[in-house]
Tab-separated table of C-alpha atoms in Angstrom:
chain	number	residue	atom	x	y	z
I	1	UNK	CA	0.000	0.000	0.000
I	2	UNK	CA	1.161	3.527	-0.807
I	3	UNK	CA	0.082	6.280	1.592
I	4	UNK	CA	0.203	10.056	1.265
I	5	UNK	CA	0.611	12.426	4.222
I	6	UNK	CA	0.014	16.174	4.380
I	7	UNK	CA	-0.006	18.871	7.054
I	8	UNK	CA	-2.238	21.892	6.511
I	9	UNK	CA	-3.113	25.196	8.180
I	10	UNK	CA	-0.998	26.891	10.819
I	11	UNK	CA	2.133	25.064	11.913
I	12	UNK	CA	2.007	23.430	15.309
I	13	UNK	CA	4.372	21.664	17.741
I	14	UNK	CA	3.867	17.913	17.328
I	15	UNK	CA	3.187	17.689	13.599
I	16	UNK	CA	6.481	15.914	13.047
I	17	UNK	CA	5.640	13.485	15.839
I	18	UNK	CA	2.557	12.326	13.925
I	19	UNK	CA	4.530	11.935	10.702
I	20	UNK	CA	7.196	9.953	12.546
I	21	UNK	CA	4.646	7.663	14.221
I	22	UNK	CA	2.774	6.950	10.984
I	23	UNK	CA	5.858	6.263	8.864
I	24	UNK	CA	7.808	4.266	11.460
I	25	UNK	CA	5.006	1.832	12.263
I	26	UNK	CA	3.783	1.766	8.675
I	27	UNK	CA	7.148	0.661	7.328
I	28	UNK	CA	8.329	-1.569	10.154
I	29	UNK	CA	5.069	-3.388	10.852
I	30	UNK	CA	3.163	-3.257	7.570
I	31	UNK	CA	5.780	-2.670	4.888
I	32	UNK	CA	3.910	0.317	3.407
I	33	UNK	CA	5.379	3.082	1.239
I	34	UNK	CA	4.915	6.767	2.037
I	35	UNK	CA	4.811	9.975	0.070
I	36	UNK	CA	4.828	13.385	1.744
I	37	UNK	CA	2.716	16.064	0.085
I	38	UNK	CA	4.258	19.498	0.493
I	39	UNK	CA	2.555	22.633	1.756
I	40	UNK	CA	-0.847	21.378	2.814
I	41	UNK	CA	-3.540	20.866	0.183
I	42	UNK	CA	-1.304	22.610	-2.328
I	43	UNK	CA	0.715	19.377	-2.427
I	44	UNK	CA	-1.913	17.035	-3.884
I	45	UNK	CA	-3.284	19.884	-6.006
I	46	UNK	CA	0.038	20.460	-7.740
I	47	UNK	CA	1.734	17.072	-7.188
I	48	UNK	CA	4.372	18.568	-4.872
I	49	UNK	CA	5.921	15.598	-3.102
I	50	UNK	CA	8.873	14.411	-1.061
I	51	UNK	CA	9.895	10.882	-0.031
I	52	UNK	CA	9.255	9.745	3.513
I	53	UNK	CA	11.352	6.880	4.859
I	54	UNK	CA	12.772	5.778	8.213
I	55	UNK	CA	15.937	7.846	7.856
I	56	UNK	CA	13.900	10.974	7.141
I	57	UNK	CA	11.578	10.680	10.134
I	58	UNK	CA	13.946	9.249	12.743
I	59	UNK	CA	15.327	12.599	14.061
I	60	UNK	CA	12.203	14.796	13.808
I	61	UNK	CA	10.242	14.129	17.046
I	62	UNK	CA	11.712	17.114	18.918
I	63	UNK	CA	11.573	19.433	15.922
I	64	UNK	CA	8.827	22.064	15.823
I	65	UNK	CA	6.806	22.978	12.752
I	66	UNK	CA	6.450	20.431	9.962
I	67	UNK	CA	9.030	18.962	7.613
I	68	UNK	CA	6.305	18.821	4.957
I	69	UNK	CA	5.541	22.527	5.031
I	70	UNK	CA	2.048	23.957	5.241
I	71	UNK	CA	-0.374	26.427	3.655
I	72	UNK	CA	-3.973	27.595	3.856
I	73	UNK	CA	-4.838	26.297	0.395
I	74	UNK	CA	-8.498	25.372	-0.106
I	75	UNK	CA	-8.967	23.040	-3.093
I	76	UNK	CA	-12.715	23.666	-3.072
I	77	UNK	CA	-11.983	27.290	-3.997
I	78	UNK	CA	-9.805	26.223	-6.937
I	79	UNK	CA	-11.045	25.504	-10.437
I	80	UNK	CA	-11.298	21.706	-10.815
I	81	UNK	CA	-9.576	21.402	-7.438
I	82	UNK	CA	-11.145	18.099	-6.436
I	83	UNK	CA	-10.577	16.538	-9.857
I	84	UNK	CA	-6.931	17.637	-9.781
I	85	UNK	CA	-6.424	16.062	-6.368
I	86	UNK	CA	-8.028	12.788	-7.429
I	87	UNK	CA	-5.931	12.668	-10.589
I	88	UNK	CA	-2.660	13.438	-8.794
I	89	UNK	CA	-3.366	10.840	-6.105
I	90	UNK	CA	-4.004	8.292	-8.863
I	91	UNK	CA	-0.857	9.320	-10.760
I	92	UNK	CA	1.206	8.922	-7.572
I	93	UNK	CA	-0.384	5.536	-6.825
I	94	UNK	CA	-1.746	6.790	-3.503
I	95	UNK	CA	-4.234	4.420	-1.889
I	96	UNK	CA	-4.977	6.482	1.239
I	97	UNK	CA	-4.353	10.073	2.313
I	98	UNK	CA	-3.619	11.018	5.930
I	99	UNK	CA	-4.478	14.670	6.552
I	100	UNK	CA	-3.064	16.292	9.697
I	101	UNK	CA	-4.679	19.607	10.501
I	102	UNK	CA	-7.321	21.692	12.196
I	103	UNK	CA	-10.847	22.791	11.380
I	104	UNK	CA	-10.136	23.897	7.805
I	105	UNK	CA	-7.779	21.087	6.784
I	106	UNK	CA	-10.033	18.393	8.215
I	107	UNK	CA	-13.076	20.130	6.760
I	108	UNK	CA	-11.572	19.591	3.305
I	109	UNK	CA	-10.753	15.993	4.241
I	110	UNK	CA	-14.367	15.434	5.326
I	111	UNK	CA	-15.661	16.676	1.958
I	112	UNK	CA	-13.165	14.525	0.050
I	113	UNK	CA	-14.201	11.494	2.090
I	114	UNK	CA	-17.803	12.091	1.023
I	115	UNK	CA	-16.595	12.211	-2.580
I	116	UNK	CA	-14.946	8.813	-2.401
I	117	UNK	CA	-11.331	9.665	-1.480
I	118	UNK	CA	-9.941	7.357	1.216
I	119	UNK	CA	-8.939	9.738	4.001
I	120	UNK	CA	-7.815	9.519	7.629
I	121	UNK	CA	-7.671	12.660	9.812
I	122	UNK	CA	-5.403	13.627	12.700
I	123	UNK	CA	-6.429	16.656	14.833
I	124	UNK	CA	-3.927	19.501	15.052
I	125	UNK	CA	-4.484	22.951	16.495
I	126	UNK	CA	-2.958	24.972	19.277
I	127	UNK	CA	-6.459	26.392	19.905
I	128	UNK	CA	-7.827	23.015	21.100
I	129	UNK	CA	-11.122	23.857	19.386
I	130	UNK	CA	-11.760	20.673	17.384
I	131	UNK	CA	-14.848	18.803	18.492
I	132	UNK	CA	-14.982	15.194	19.728
I	133	UNK	CA	-11.452	15.082	21.144
I	134	UNK	CA	-10.478	16.132	24.648
I	135	UNK	CA	-7.181	17.629	23.495
I	136	UNK	CA	-5.354	18.344	20.279
I	137	UNK	CA	-1.561	18.195	20.185
I	138	UNK	CA	0.104	21.612	20.112
I	139	UNK	CA	-2.228	23.038	22.745
I	140	UNK	CA	-0.106	21.998	25.720
I	141	UNK	CA	3.057	23.510	24.225
I	142	UNK	CA	1.261	26.743	23.394
I	143	UNK	CA	-0.196	27.090	26.882
I	144	UNK	CA	3.198	26.538	28.461
I	145	UNK	CA	4.806	29.163	26.201
I	146	UNK	CA	2.085	31.660	27.133
I	147	UNK	CA	2.374	30.795	30.833
I	148	UNK	CA	6.131	31.386	30.797
I	149	UNK	CA	5.595	34.760	29.137
I	150	UNK	CA	3.035	35.707	31.783
I	151	UNK	CA	5.422	34.649	34.561
I	152	UNK	CA	8.137	36.872	33.112
I	153	UNK	CA	5.786	39.818	32.673
I	154	UNK	CA	4.692	39.695	36.317
I	155	UNK	CA	8.125	40.922	37.408
I	156	UNK	CA	8.090	43.834	34.963
I	157	UNK	CA	4.517	44.781	35.877
I	158	UNK	CA	5.381	44.853	39.576
I	159	UNK	CA	8.658	46.725	39.058
I	160	UNK	CA	6.921	49.516	37.138
I	161	UNK	CA	3.555	49.415	38.987
I	162	UNK	CA	1.899	49.011	35.631
I	163	UNK	CA	-0.920	46.816	34.247
I	164	UNK	CA	0.277	44.576	31.434
I	165	UNK	CA	-1.877	42.850	28.843
I	166	UNK	CA	-0.898	39.568	27.201
I	167	UNK	CA	-2.680	38.882	23.906
I	168	UNK	CA	-2.738	35.204	22.956
I	169	UNK	CA	-4.174	33.301	20.007
I	170	UNK	CA	-7.793	32.212	19.950
I	171	UNK	CA	-10.105	33.385	17.180
I	172	UNK	CA	-13.341	31.798	18.355
I	173	UNK	CA	-12.236	29.672	21.322
I	174	UNK	CA	-10.502	30.894	24.460
I	175	UNK	CA	-8.821	27.708	25.657
I	176	UNK	CA	-5.260	29.086	25.456
I	177	UNK	CA	-6.232	32.272	27.280
I	178	UNK	CA	-8.171	30.347	29.910
I	179	UNK	CA	-5.498	27.779	30.746
I	180	UNK	CA	-2.475	30.079	30.539
I	181	UNK	CA	-4.310	32.799	32.462
I	182	UNK	CA	-5.206	30.489	35.332
I	183	UNK	CA	-1.699	29.007	35.407
I	184	UNK	CA	-0.131	32.489	35.253
I	185	UNK	CA	-2.315	34.041	37.992
I	186	UNK	CA	-3.888	36.636	35.714
I	187	UNK	CA	-6.042	39.359	37.217
I	188	UNK	CA	-8.645	38.568	34.571
I	189	UNK	CA	-9.010	36.469	31.430
I	190	UNK	CA	-10.968	37.621	28.400
I	191	UNK	CA	-12.170	35.073	25.849
I	192	UNK	CA	-14.186	35.190	22.599
I	193	UNK	CA	-17.082	33.222	24.075
I	194	UNK	CA	-18.011	35.891	26.656
I	195	UNK	CA	-18.153	39.598	25.767
I	196	UNK	CA	-16.270	41.674	28.337
I	197	UNK	CA	-16.942	44.926	30.162
I	198	UNK	CA	-14.063	47.403	30.096
I	199	UNK	CA	-15.321	48.912	33.359
I	200	UNK	CA	-15.246	45.486	35.019
I	201	UNK	CA	-11.697	44.913	33.758
I	202	UNK	CA	-10.694	48.259	35.281
I	203	UNK	CA	-12.177	47.115	38.603
I	204	UNK	CA	-9.953	44.020	38.498
I	205	UNK	CA	-6.947	46.244	37.725
I	206	UNK	CA	-7.617	48.470	40.734
I	207	UNK	CA	-8.266	45.438	42.938
I	208	UNK	CA	-4.857	43.930	42.151
I	209	UNK	CA	-3.062	47.184	42.921
I	210	UNK	CA	-4.901	47.347	46.254
I	211	UNK	CA	-3.358	43.977	47.196
I	212	UNK	CA	0.139	45.326	46.515
I	213	UNK	CA	0.653	43.501	43.213
I	214	UNK	CA	0.352	44.578	39.595
I	215	UNK	CA	-2.288	43.058	37.289
I	216	UNK	CA	-1.715	40.883	34.257
I	217	UNK	CA	-4.672	40.668	31.886
I	218	UNK	CA	-4.780	37.759	29.429
I	219	UNK	CA	-6.908	38.347	26.353
I	220	UNK	CA	-7.612	36.108	23.361
I	221	UNK	CA	-7.209	37.767	19.960
I	222	UNK	CA	-10.891	37.161	19.220
I	223	UNK	CA	-12.262	38.651	22.455
I	224	UNK	CA	-15.067	41.171	21.977
I	225	UNK	CA	-16.057	44.135	24.190
I	226	UNK	CA	-19.721	44.367	25.193
I	227	UNK	CA	-20.387	47.367	22.982
I	228	UNK	CA	-18.020	46.507	20.114
I	229	UNK	CA	-16.902	43.960	17.542
I	230	UNK	CA	-13.806	41.905	16.742
I	231	UNK	CA	-10.831	44.066	15.863
I	232	UNK	CA	-9.437	43.025	12.502
I	233	UNK	CA	-6.887	44.098	9.937
I	234	UNK	CA	-8.100	45.582	6.682
I	235	UNK	CA	-6.915	42.551	4.709
I	236	UNK	CA	-8.604	40.229	2.204
I	237	UNK	CA	-10.185	37.061	3.602
I	238	UNK	CA	-8.053	33.935	3.391
I	239	UNK	CA	-9.011	30.870	1.323
I	240	UNK	CA	-11.288	29.622	4.105
I	241	UNK	CA	-13.040	32.953	4.627
I	242	UNK	CA	-11.204	34.068	7.772
I	243	UNK	CA	-10.383	37.682	8.563
I	244	UNK	CA	-6.995	38.540	10.065
I	245	UNK	CA	-7.379	39.572	13.694
I	246	UNK	CA	-5.206	42.301	15.168
I	247	UNK	CA	-5.283	44.925	17.859
I	248	UNK	CA	-7.650	43.973	20.675
I	249	UNK	CA	-4.848	44.011	23.265
I	250	UNK	CA	-3.602	47.462	22.281
I	251	UNK	CA	-7.182	48.755	22.161
I	252	UNK	CA	-7.825	47.505	25.700
I	253	UNK	CA	-4.534	48.975	26.958
I	254	UNK	CA	-5.605	52.428	25.750
I	255	UNK	CA	-9.022	52.017	27.398
I	256	UNK	CA	-7.535	50.999	30.746
I	257	UNK	CA	-5.048	53.859	30.677
I	258	UNK	CA	-7.809	56.376	29.941
I	259	UNK	CA	-10.171	55.079	32.610
I	260	UNK	CA	-7.681	54.364	35.439
I	261	UNK	CA	-4.711	56.627	34.773
I	262	UNK	CA	-2.335	53.664	34.968
I	263	UNK	CA	0.142	53.484	32.088
I	264	UNK	CA	-0.694	50.186	30.370
I	265	UNK	CA	1.211	48.130	27.825
I	266	UNK	CA	0.325	45.124	25.683
I	267	UNK	CA	2.514	42.193	24.648
I	268	UNK	CA	1.262	40.203	21.644
I	269	UNK	CA	2.686	36.674	21.713
I	270	UNK	CA	1.541	35.882	18.169
I	271	UNK	CA	3.389	33.116	16.366
I	272	UNK	CA	5.763	32.563	19.301
I	273	UNK	CA	2.977	30.320	20.617
I	274	UNK	CA	3.328	28.030	17.589
I	275	UNK	CA	7.077	27.768	17.408
I	276	UNK	CA	9.838	25.746	18.975
I	277	UNK	CA	10.149	22.264	20.337
I	278	UNK	CA	6.967	20.462	21.479
I	279	UNK	CA	6.339	19.647	25.129
I	280	UNK	CA	6.567	16.080	26.440
I	281	UNK	CA	2.760	15.830	26.454
I	282	UNK	CA	2.523	16.881	22.817
I	283	UNK	CA	5.332	14.549	21.740
I	284	UNK	CA	3.539	11.604	23.334
I	285	UNK	CA	0.058	12.566	22.105
I	286	UNK	CA	1.173	13.219	18.524
I	287	UNK	CA	3.067	9.928	18.462
I	288	UNK	CA	0.026	8.033	19.730
I	289	UNK	CA	-2.188	9.709	17.137
I	290	UNK	CA	0.264	8.722	14.403
I	291	UNK	CA	0.426	5.104	15.524
I	292	UNK	CA	-3.357	4.829	15.675
I	293	UNK	CA	-3.790	6.553	12.315
I	294	UNK	CA	-1.673	4.013	10.459
I	295	UNK	CA	-3.475	1.192	12.314
I	296	UNK	CA	-6.781	2.630	11.080
I	297	UNK	CA	-5.380	2.655	7.542
I	298	UNK	CA	-4.303	-0.985	7.856
I	299	UNK	CA	-7.767	-1.952	9.105
I	300	UNK	CA	-9.498	-0.011	6.331
I	301	UNK	CA	-11.280	2.257	8.818
I	302	UNK	CA	-11.409	5.319	6.569
I	303	UNK	CA	-13.281	8.585	7.090
I	304	UNK	CA	-12.209	8.708	10.721
I	305	UNK	CA	-10.252	11.142	12.871
I	306	UNK	CA	-8.031	10.106	15.734
I	307	UNK	CA	-9.227	11.514	19.069
I	308	UNK	CA	-8.244	11.554	22.734
I	309	UNK	CA	-11.060	10.438	25.031
I	310	UNK	CA	-9.819	10.495	28.587
I	311	UNK	CA	-6.500	8.671	28.333
I	312	UNK	CA	-7.484	6.479	25.388
I	313	UNK	CA	-7.023	7.084	21.668
I	314	UNK	CA	-10.333	6.660	19.855
I	315	UNK	CA	-11.525	6.942	16.271
I	316	UNK	CA	-14.431	9.239	15.524
I	317	UNK	CA	-16.175	10.237	12.267
I	318	UNK	CA	-14.321	13.038	10.514
I	319	UNK	CA	-17.512	15.058	10.184
I	320	UNK	CA	-18.043	15.043	13.960
I	321	UNK	CA	-14.764	16.886	14.487
I	322	UNK	CA	-15.604	19.838	12.272
I	323	UNK	CA	-19.387	20.229	12.380
I	324	UNK	CA	-19.128	22.496	15.417
I	325	UNK	CA	-16.230	24.188	17.200
I	326	UNK	CA	-15.363	23.164	20.753
I	327	UNK	CA	-15.559	26.419	22.696
I	328	UNK	CA	-15.208	27.231	26.393
I	329	UNK	CA	-18.558	26.577	28.147
I	330	UNK	CA	-19.888	29.610	29.982
I	331	UNK	CA	-20.216	27.671	33.241
I	332	UNK	CA	-16.524	26.776	33.163
I	333	UNK	CA	-15.537	30.380	32.511
I	334	UNK	CA	-17.867	31.550	35.276
I	335	UNK	CA	-16.316	29.024	37.670
I	336	UNK	CA	-12.795	30.396	37.257
I	337	UNK	CA	-13.784	34.063	37.601
I	338	UNK	CA	-13.482	33.585	41.365
I	339	UNK	CA	-9.714	33.823	40.773
I	340	UNK	CA	-10.033	37.288	39.267
I	341	UNK	CA	-9.084	40.522	40.952
């Protein structure tokens, strides 16, 4: 059997761990051949390939990003995109395609599965917003990077008696903000799921100063004020219809400074959250996903996504992972607000 692998969407710590797990078990146990498609869905669209063998994948577990490259290419927005993919897979002798990605990448995989392409999905996103899996790899690394940044900023905030804002990723789901904010002892955490009051944030700022410490505010890039909208860049939509978010942290800093008189600064972590070596948790989870994915291929269990349920790796229908985003439930957010102030 000849198997294709691609990684799509934003890069993420642990992608190489999945590739390594799939290829190592696939060759050693089943004797399969592997072809890497370069740069996400652009690879099978344009027949951009690279060989994948044991020597190639052996040293990549600790390496961040993806050796296959990535892109936000959407074949369903391309003329004859699906037909081109089917033809290129046939020309390359590909029997099955393993797609490693988030909502958009696996959304394409779900559509291709419905059109007769044999596909297996592996969930990747630092945002942890894919449905029907408890965690996605990349999330743990991202949270730890954000937490370390918050820890470092506490000392600067206290030295200068100044509120500091940390803007983290999270377009529609606030999991990174929630977990890193709790771990980093933030004065408040602002997420896309719950519109925030600037006046209430200012109360938390004053409350922290009254205790003799300086406040850190963690805000997701997609957070929305009660009387406003998402702050975006004036840029064209990407191939999946997403706007580019930018500026909510700086906007909030100006509001706090105006309302409280405290000089306020914002640090935007941006792509730092995606980069670097994956955590131990993400190395293990991505490896387990890879091993289960190639087992699913061997058993002919196509149209499935690997998922973490508790401590066990499960297989779930691809469509169930992308039909709705996994967002922070209001009751969970409300529960942790007792830490605020």
